[in-house]
Short mmCIF file of C-alpha atoms in Angstrom, two decimals:
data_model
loop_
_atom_site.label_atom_id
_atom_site.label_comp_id
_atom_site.label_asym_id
_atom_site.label_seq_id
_atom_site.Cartn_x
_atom_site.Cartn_y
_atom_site.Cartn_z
CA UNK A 46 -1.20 26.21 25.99
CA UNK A 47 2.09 28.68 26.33
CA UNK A 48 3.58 26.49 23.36
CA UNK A 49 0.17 27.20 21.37
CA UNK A 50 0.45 30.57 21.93
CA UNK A 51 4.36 30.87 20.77
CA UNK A 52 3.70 28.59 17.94
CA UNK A 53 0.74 31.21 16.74
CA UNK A 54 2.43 34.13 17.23
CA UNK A 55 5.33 33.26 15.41
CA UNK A 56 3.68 32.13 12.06
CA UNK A 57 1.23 35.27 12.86
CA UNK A 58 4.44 37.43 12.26
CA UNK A 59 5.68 35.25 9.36
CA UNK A 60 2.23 34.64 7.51
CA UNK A 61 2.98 37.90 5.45
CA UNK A 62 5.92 36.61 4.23
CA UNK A 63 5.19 32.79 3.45
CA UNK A 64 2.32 34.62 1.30
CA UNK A 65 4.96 36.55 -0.37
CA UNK A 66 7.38 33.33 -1.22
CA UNK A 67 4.30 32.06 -2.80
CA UNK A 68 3.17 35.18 -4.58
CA UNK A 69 -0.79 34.73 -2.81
CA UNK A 70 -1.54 37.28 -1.08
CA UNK A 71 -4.12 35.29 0.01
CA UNK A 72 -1.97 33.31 2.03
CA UNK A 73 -1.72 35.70 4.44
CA UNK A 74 -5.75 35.68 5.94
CA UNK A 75 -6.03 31.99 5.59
CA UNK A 76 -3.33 31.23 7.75
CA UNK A 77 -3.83 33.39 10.22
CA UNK A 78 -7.44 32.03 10.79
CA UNK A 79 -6.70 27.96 9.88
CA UNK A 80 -3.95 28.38 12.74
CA UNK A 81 -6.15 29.64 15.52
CA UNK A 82 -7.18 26.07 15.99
CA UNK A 83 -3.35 25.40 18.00
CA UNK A 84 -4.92 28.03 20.17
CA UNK A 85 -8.19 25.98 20.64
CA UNK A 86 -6.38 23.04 20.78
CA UNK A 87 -4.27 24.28 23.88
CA UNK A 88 -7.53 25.54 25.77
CA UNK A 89 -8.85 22.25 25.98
CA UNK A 90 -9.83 20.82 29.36
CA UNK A 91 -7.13 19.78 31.08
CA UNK A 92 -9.23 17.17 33.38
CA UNK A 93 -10.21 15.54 29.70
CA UNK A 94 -6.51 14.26 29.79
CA UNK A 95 -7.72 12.04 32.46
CA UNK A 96 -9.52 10.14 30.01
CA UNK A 97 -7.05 8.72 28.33
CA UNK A 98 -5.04 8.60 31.73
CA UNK A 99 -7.69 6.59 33.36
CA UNK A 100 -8.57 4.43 29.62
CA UNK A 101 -12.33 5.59 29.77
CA UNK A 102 -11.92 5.98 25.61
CA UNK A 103 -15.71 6.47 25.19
CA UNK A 104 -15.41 10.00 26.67
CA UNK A 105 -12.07 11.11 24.26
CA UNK A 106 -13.38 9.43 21.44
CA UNK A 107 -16.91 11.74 21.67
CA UNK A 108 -14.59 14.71 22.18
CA UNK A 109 -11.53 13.88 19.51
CA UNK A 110 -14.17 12.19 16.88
CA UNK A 111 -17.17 14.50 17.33
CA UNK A 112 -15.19 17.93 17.19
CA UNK A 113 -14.07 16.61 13.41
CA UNK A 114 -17.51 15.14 12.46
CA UNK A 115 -19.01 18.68 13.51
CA UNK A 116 -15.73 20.26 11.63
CA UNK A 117 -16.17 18.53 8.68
CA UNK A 118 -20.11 19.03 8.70
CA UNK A 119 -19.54 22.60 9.10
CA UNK A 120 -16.92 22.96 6.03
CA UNK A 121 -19.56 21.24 3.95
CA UNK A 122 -22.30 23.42 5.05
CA UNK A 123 -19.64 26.59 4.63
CA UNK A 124 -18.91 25.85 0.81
CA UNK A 125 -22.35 25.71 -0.38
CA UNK A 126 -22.72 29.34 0.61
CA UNK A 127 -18.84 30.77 0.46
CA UNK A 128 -17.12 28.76 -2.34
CA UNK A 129 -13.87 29.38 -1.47
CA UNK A 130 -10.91 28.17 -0.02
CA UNK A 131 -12.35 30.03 2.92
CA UNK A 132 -14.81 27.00 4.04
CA UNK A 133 -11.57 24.89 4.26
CA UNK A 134 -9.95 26.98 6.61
CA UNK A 135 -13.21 28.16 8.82
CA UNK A 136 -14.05 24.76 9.13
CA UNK A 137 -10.53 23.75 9.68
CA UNK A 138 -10.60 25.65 12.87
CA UNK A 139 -13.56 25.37 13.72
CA UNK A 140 -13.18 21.22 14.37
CA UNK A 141 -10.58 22.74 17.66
CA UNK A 142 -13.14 24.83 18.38
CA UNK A 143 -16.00 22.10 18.92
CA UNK A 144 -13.52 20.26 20.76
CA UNK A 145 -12.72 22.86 23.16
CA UNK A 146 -16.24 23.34 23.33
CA UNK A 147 -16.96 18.89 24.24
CA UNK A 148 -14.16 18.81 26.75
CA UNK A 149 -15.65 21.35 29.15
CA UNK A 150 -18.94 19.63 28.51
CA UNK A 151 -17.86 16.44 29.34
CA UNK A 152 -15.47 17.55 32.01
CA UNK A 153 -15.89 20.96 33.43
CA UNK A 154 -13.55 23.18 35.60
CA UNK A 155 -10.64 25.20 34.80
CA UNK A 156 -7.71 24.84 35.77
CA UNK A 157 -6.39 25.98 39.24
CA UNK A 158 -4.72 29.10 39.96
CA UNK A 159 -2.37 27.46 42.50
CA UNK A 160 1.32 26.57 41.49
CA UNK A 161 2.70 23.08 42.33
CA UNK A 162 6.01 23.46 42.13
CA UNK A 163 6.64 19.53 42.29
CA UNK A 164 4.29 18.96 39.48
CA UNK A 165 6.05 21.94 37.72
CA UNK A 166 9.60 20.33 38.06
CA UNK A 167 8.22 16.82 36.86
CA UNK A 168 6.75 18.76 33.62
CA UNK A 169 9.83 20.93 32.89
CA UNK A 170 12.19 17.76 33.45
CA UNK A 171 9.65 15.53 31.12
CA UNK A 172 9.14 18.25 28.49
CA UNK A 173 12.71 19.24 28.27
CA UNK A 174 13.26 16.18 26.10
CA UNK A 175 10.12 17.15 23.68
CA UNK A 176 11.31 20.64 22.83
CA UNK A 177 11.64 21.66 18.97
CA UNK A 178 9.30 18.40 18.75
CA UNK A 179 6.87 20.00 16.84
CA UNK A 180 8.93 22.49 14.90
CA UNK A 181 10.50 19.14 13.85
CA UNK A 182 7.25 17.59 13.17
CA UNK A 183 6.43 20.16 10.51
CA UNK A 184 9.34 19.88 8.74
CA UNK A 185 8.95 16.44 8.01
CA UNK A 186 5.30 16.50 7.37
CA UNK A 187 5.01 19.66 5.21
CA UNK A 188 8.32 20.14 3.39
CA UNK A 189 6.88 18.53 0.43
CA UNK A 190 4.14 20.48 0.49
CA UNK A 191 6.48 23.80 0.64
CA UNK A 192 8.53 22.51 -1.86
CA UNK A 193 5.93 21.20 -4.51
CA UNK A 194 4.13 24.75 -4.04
CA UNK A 195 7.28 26.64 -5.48
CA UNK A 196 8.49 23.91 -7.84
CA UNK A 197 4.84 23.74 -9.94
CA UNK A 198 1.73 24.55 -10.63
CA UNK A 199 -1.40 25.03 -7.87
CA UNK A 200 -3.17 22.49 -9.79
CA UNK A 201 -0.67 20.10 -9.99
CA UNK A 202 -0.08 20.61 -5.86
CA UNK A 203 -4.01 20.25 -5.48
CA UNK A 204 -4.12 16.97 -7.19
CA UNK A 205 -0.82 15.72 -4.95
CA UNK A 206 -2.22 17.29 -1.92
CA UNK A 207 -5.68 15.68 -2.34
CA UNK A 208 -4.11 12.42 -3.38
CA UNK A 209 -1.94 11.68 -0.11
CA UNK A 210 -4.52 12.97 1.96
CA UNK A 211 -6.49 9.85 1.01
CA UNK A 212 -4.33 7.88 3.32
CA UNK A 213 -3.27 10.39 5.46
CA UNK A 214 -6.41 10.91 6.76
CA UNK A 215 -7.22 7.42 7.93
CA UNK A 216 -4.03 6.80 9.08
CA UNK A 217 -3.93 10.31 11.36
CA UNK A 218 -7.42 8.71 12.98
CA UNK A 219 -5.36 5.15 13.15
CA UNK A 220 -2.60 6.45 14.94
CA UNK A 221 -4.44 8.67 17.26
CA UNK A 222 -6.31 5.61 18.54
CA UNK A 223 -3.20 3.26 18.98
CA UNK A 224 -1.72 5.77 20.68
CA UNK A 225 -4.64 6.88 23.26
CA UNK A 226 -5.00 3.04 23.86
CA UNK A 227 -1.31 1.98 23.85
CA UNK A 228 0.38 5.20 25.92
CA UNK A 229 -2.12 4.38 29.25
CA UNK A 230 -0.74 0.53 28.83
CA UNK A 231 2.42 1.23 28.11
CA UNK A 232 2.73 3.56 31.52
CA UNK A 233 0.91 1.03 33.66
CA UNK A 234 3.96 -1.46 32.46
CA UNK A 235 6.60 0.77 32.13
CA UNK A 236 9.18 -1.07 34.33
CA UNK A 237 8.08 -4.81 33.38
CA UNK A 238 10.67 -5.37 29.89
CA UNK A 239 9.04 -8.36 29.15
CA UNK A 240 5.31 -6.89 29.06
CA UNK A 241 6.56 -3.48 27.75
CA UNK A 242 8.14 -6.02 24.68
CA UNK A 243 5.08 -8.50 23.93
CA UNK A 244 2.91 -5.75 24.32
CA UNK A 245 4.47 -3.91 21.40
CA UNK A 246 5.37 -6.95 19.16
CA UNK A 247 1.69 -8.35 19.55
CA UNK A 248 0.17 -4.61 18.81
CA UNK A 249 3.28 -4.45 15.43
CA UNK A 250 2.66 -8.29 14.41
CA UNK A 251 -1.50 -7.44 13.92
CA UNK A 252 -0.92 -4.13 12.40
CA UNK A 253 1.83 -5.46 9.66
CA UNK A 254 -0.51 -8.33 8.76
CA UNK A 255 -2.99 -6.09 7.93
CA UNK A 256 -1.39 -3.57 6.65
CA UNK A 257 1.25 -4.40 4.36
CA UNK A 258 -1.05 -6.39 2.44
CA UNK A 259 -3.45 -3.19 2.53
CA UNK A 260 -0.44 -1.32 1.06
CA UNK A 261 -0.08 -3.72 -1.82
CA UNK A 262 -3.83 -3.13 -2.63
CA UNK A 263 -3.30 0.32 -2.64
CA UNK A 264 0.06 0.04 -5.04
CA UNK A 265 -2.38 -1.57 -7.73
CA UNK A 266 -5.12 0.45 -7.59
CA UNK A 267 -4.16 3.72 -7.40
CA UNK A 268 -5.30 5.17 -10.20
CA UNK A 269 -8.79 3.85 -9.99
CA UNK A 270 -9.24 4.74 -6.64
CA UNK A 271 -7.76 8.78 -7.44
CA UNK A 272 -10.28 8.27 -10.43
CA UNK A 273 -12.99 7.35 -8.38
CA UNK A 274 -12.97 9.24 -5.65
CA UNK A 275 -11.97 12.43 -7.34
CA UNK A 276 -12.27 12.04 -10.98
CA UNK A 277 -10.31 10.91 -14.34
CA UNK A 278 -8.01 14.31 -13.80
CA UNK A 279 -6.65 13.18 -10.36
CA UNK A 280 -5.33 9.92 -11.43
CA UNK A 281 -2.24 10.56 -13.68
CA UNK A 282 0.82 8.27 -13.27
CA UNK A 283 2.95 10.93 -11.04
CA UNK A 284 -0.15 11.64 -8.57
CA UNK A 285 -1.20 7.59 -8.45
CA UNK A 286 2.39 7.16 -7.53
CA UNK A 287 2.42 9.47 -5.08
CA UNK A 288 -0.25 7.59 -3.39
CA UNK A 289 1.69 4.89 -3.66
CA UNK A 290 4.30 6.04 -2.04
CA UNK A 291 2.07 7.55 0.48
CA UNK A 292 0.51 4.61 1.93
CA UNK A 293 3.95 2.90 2.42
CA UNK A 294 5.11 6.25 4.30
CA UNK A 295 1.78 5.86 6.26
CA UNK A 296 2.94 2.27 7.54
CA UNK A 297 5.85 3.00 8.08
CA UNK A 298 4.77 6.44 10.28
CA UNK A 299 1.98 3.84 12.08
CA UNK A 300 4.79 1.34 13.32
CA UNK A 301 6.93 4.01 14.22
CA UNK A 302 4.05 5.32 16.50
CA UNK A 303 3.62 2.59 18.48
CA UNK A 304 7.43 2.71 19.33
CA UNK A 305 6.82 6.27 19.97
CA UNK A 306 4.24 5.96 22.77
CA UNK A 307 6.64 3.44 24.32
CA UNK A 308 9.16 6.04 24.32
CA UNK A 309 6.38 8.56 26.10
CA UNK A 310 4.98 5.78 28.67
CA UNK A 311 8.25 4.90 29.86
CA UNK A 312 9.08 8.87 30.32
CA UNK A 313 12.08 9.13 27.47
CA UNK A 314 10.49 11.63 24.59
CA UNK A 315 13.89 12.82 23.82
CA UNK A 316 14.48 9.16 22.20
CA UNK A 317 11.87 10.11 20.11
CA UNK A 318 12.91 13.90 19.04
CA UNK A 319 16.36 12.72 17.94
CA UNK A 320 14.92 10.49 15.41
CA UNK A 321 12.31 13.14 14.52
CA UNK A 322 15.32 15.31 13.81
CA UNK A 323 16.62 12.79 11.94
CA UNK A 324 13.79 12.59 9.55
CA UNK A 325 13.25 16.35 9.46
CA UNK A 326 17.21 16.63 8.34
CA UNK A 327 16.45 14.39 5.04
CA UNK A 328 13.79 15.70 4.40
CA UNK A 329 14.84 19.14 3.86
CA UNK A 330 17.97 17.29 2.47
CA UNK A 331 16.37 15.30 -0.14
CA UNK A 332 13.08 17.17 -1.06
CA UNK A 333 13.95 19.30 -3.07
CA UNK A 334 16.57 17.04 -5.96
CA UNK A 335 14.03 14.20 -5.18
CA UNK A 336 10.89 16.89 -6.19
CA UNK A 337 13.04 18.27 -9.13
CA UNK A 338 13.63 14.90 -11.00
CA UNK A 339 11.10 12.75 -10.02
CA UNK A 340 8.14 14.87 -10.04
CA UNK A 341 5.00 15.22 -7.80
CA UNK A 342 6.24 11.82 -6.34
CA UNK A 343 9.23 12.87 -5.54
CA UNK A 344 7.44 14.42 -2.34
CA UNK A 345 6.52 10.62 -1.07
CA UNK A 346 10.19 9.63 -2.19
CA UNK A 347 11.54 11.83 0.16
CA UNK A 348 9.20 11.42 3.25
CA UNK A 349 9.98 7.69 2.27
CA UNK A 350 13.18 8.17 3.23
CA UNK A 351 13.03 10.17 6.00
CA UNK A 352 10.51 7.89 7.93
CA UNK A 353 12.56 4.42 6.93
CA UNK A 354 15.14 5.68 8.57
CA UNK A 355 13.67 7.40 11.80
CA UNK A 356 12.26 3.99 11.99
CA UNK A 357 14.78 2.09 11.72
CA UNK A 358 16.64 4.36 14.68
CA UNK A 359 13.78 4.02 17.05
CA UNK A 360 14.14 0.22 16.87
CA UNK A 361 17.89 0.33 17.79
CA UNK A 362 16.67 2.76 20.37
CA UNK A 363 14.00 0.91 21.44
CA UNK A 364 16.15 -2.69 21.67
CA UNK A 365 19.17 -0.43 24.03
CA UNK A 366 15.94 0.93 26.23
CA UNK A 367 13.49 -2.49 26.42
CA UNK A 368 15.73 -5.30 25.32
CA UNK A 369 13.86 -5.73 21.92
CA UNK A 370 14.92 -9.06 19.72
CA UNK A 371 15.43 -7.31 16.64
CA UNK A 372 15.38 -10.69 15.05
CA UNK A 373 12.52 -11.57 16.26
CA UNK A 374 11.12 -8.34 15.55
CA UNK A 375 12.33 -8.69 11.72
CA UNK A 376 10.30 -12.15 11.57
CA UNK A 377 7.04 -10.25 12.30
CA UNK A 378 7.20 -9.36 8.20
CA UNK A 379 7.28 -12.75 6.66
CA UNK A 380 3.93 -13.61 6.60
CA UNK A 381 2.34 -10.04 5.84
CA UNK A 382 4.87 -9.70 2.96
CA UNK A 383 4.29 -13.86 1.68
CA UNK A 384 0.25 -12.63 1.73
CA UNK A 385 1.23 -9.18 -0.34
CA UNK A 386 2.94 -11.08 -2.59
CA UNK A 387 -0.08 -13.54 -3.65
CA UNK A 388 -1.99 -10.01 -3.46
CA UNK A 389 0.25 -8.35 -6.32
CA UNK A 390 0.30 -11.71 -8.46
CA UNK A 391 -3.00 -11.80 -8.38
CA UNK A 392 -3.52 -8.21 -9.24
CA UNK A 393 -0.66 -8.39 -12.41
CA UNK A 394 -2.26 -11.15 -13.88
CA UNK A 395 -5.39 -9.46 -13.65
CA UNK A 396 -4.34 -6.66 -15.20
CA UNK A 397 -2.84 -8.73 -17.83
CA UNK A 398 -6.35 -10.00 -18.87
CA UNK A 399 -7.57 -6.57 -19.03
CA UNK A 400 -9.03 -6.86 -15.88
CA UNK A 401 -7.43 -3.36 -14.71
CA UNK A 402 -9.08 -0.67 -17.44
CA UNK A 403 -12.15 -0.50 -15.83
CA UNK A 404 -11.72 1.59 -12.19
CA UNK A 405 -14.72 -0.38 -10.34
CA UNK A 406 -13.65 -3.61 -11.71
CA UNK A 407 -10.08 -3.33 -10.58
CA UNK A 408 -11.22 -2.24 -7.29
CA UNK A 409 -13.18 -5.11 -6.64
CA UNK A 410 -10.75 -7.59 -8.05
CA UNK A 411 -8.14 -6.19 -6.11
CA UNK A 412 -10.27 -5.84 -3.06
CA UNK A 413 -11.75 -9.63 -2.95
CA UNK A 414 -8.35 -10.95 -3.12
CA UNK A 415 -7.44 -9.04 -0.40
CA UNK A 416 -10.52 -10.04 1.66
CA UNK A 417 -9.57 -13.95 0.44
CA UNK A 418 -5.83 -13.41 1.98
CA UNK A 419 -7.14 -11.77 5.25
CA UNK A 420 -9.75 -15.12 5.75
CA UNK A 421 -6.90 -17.25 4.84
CA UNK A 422 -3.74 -15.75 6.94
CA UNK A 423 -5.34 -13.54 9.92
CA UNK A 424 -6.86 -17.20 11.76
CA UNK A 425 -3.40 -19.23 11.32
CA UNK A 426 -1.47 -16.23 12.08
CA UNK A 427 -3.52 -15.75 15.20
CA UNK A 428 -3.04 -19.83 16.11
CA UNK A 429 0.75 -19.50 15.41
CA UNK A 430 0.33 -16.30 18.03
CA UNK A 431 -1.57 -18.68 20.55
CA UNK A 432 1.04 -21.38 20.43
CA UNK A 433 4.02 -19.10 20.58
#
């Protein structure tokens, strides 16, 4: 709550002059208001932690999943009568705000005006390794945005924006879920290696066999799916690239998050910061040049980047903390990539025969295959599992 409080304050003072990089004056209001929802999100019952804690997921999915349904149903019921920009950002905040609102619902009392000071040591001494996390967070997750915004046009941003949000938003709800399921199971193994290590590599080996393959759908229909979902305007090469890029980053960001609630179960967040840092420093390295000669995908180059090699540190990390097999680990990626491979062969020579000009056809081509390779693959991947 005190780091909600800091974190709104400080772009309270700075709104007025982020509006005046940007030349909206706009800017200003809208921030303000969108960012009252860190407040909300810090006044949320602290006994609904327990829910997680104690792996009752019913209860935190109602509260996590129901604020945003009632968010989202809100921003749709705002823009029929305001028409702004100003239905994003009500609603926006208001999706906190209904979740504030569930947790006391679902598990009342506030919090006690006693002071542990044991309980206050073990917080300062585990939080001391997650400070600057989510300055560093931002950084890495919105410099393409800042950078975009100054380099070209708000239209141009829009259609980026709206583009890799099309993955992003899945795989936001994706990773919240692995990681209120994985952190409790994590913690209840935290000093068994060998658990701490199957549990992750089974959790990795299901989620690259789905995904990568998932990815390579993605890669070859981007532009019908921007077209579809948003219209013939949205699906230029640079913004279908983008998405490209996107849903590779958005991998890449899931695996990393499973890694990272090892990292928090086993009571080492500062593991995780340093490689955070790491991908905020090339970020704001690389945005910019990679923004300035590649384009709107430039954006997804750079985050690209950043996350490969944050990822790539948490698994040397990871292997010095739980004794990880990198080579084993590495061997998790042969048969997702062998099924993405039949994926993108099937989906060249499809294009090929003309296949790939119509948006709903492609789609479905692209789609069946992938169905086809996930009937094929997923049961002898999960025999090979049961054997091994």
């Amino acid at each position: 709550m005190v780091r909600a409080i800091l974190i709104y304050a400080t772009l309270f003072l700075v709104a007025p002059w982020i509006a005046q990089f940007y030349g909206n004056s706009i800017l200003c209001p809208l921030l303000r208001v969108a960012l009252l929802s860190e407040i909300l999100n810090g006044l949320l019952s602290p006994r609904s932690k327990l829910a997680q804690k104690e792996m009752t997921f019913g209860r935190w999915a109602f509260i996590s999943n129901g604020g945003g349904i009632c968010g989202v149903a809100l921003t749709i019921g705002l823009s029929f009568v305001l028409r702004d920009v100003w239905a994003l950002a009500i609603g926006y905040c208001a999706e906190n705000a209904f979740r504030c609102l569930f947790s006391y619902i679902l598990y009342p009392g506030l919090p006690s005006l006693g002071w542990d000071w044991d309980a206050m040591r073990d917080i300062l001494h585990f939080s001391q390794g997650m400070f600057g996390l989510a300055f560093l967070n931002l950084l890495f997750a919105r410099t393409d945005i800042f950078v975009l915004g100054k380099l070209y046009p708000a239209s141009s941003l829009g259609h980026y924006s709206l583009a890799v949000n099309l993955i992003q938003t899945p795989t936001v709800f994706l990773i919240g879920m692995l990681s209120q399921t994985l952190l409790p199971a994590f913690a209840h193994v935290q000093t068994d290696k060998e658990r701490l290590n199957r549990i992750l590599t089974e959790v990795t080996s299901w989620v690259v066999l789905i995904g990568v393959p998932a990815v390579a759908m993605i890669w070859l229909c981007s532009s019908s799916l921007l077209t579809i979902f948003y219209g013939r305007s949205y699906s230029a090469t640079p913004v279908a690239h983008a998405l490209g890029f996107a849903a590779v980053v958005s991998l890449l960001n899931t695996l990393n998050s499973l890694i990272t609630s090892l990292f928090f179960a086993t009571g080492k967040p500062a593991l995780h910061r340093r490689a955070v840092a790491v991908s905020a420093v090339i970020m704001v390295a690389i945005a910019y040049p990679a923004c300035r000669l590649l384009g709107l995908e430039g954006g997804q180059v750079a985050a690209l980047i950043a996350i490969a090699a944050s990822y790539v540190l948490q698994i040397v990390r990871i292997r010095d903390i739980a004794g990880l097999n990198i080579l084993r680990y590495c061997r998790i990626f042969a048969p997702a990539a062998l099924t993405a491979s039949g994926i993108v062969a099937v989906g060249v020579a499809a294009h090929f025969l003309g296949l790939g000009t119509n948006p709903f056809v492609n789609i479905a081509v692209t789609t069946t295959t992938c169905l086809l390779a996930y009937l094929c693959c997923v049961p002898l991947f999960a025999r090979i599992r049961a054997v091994s």
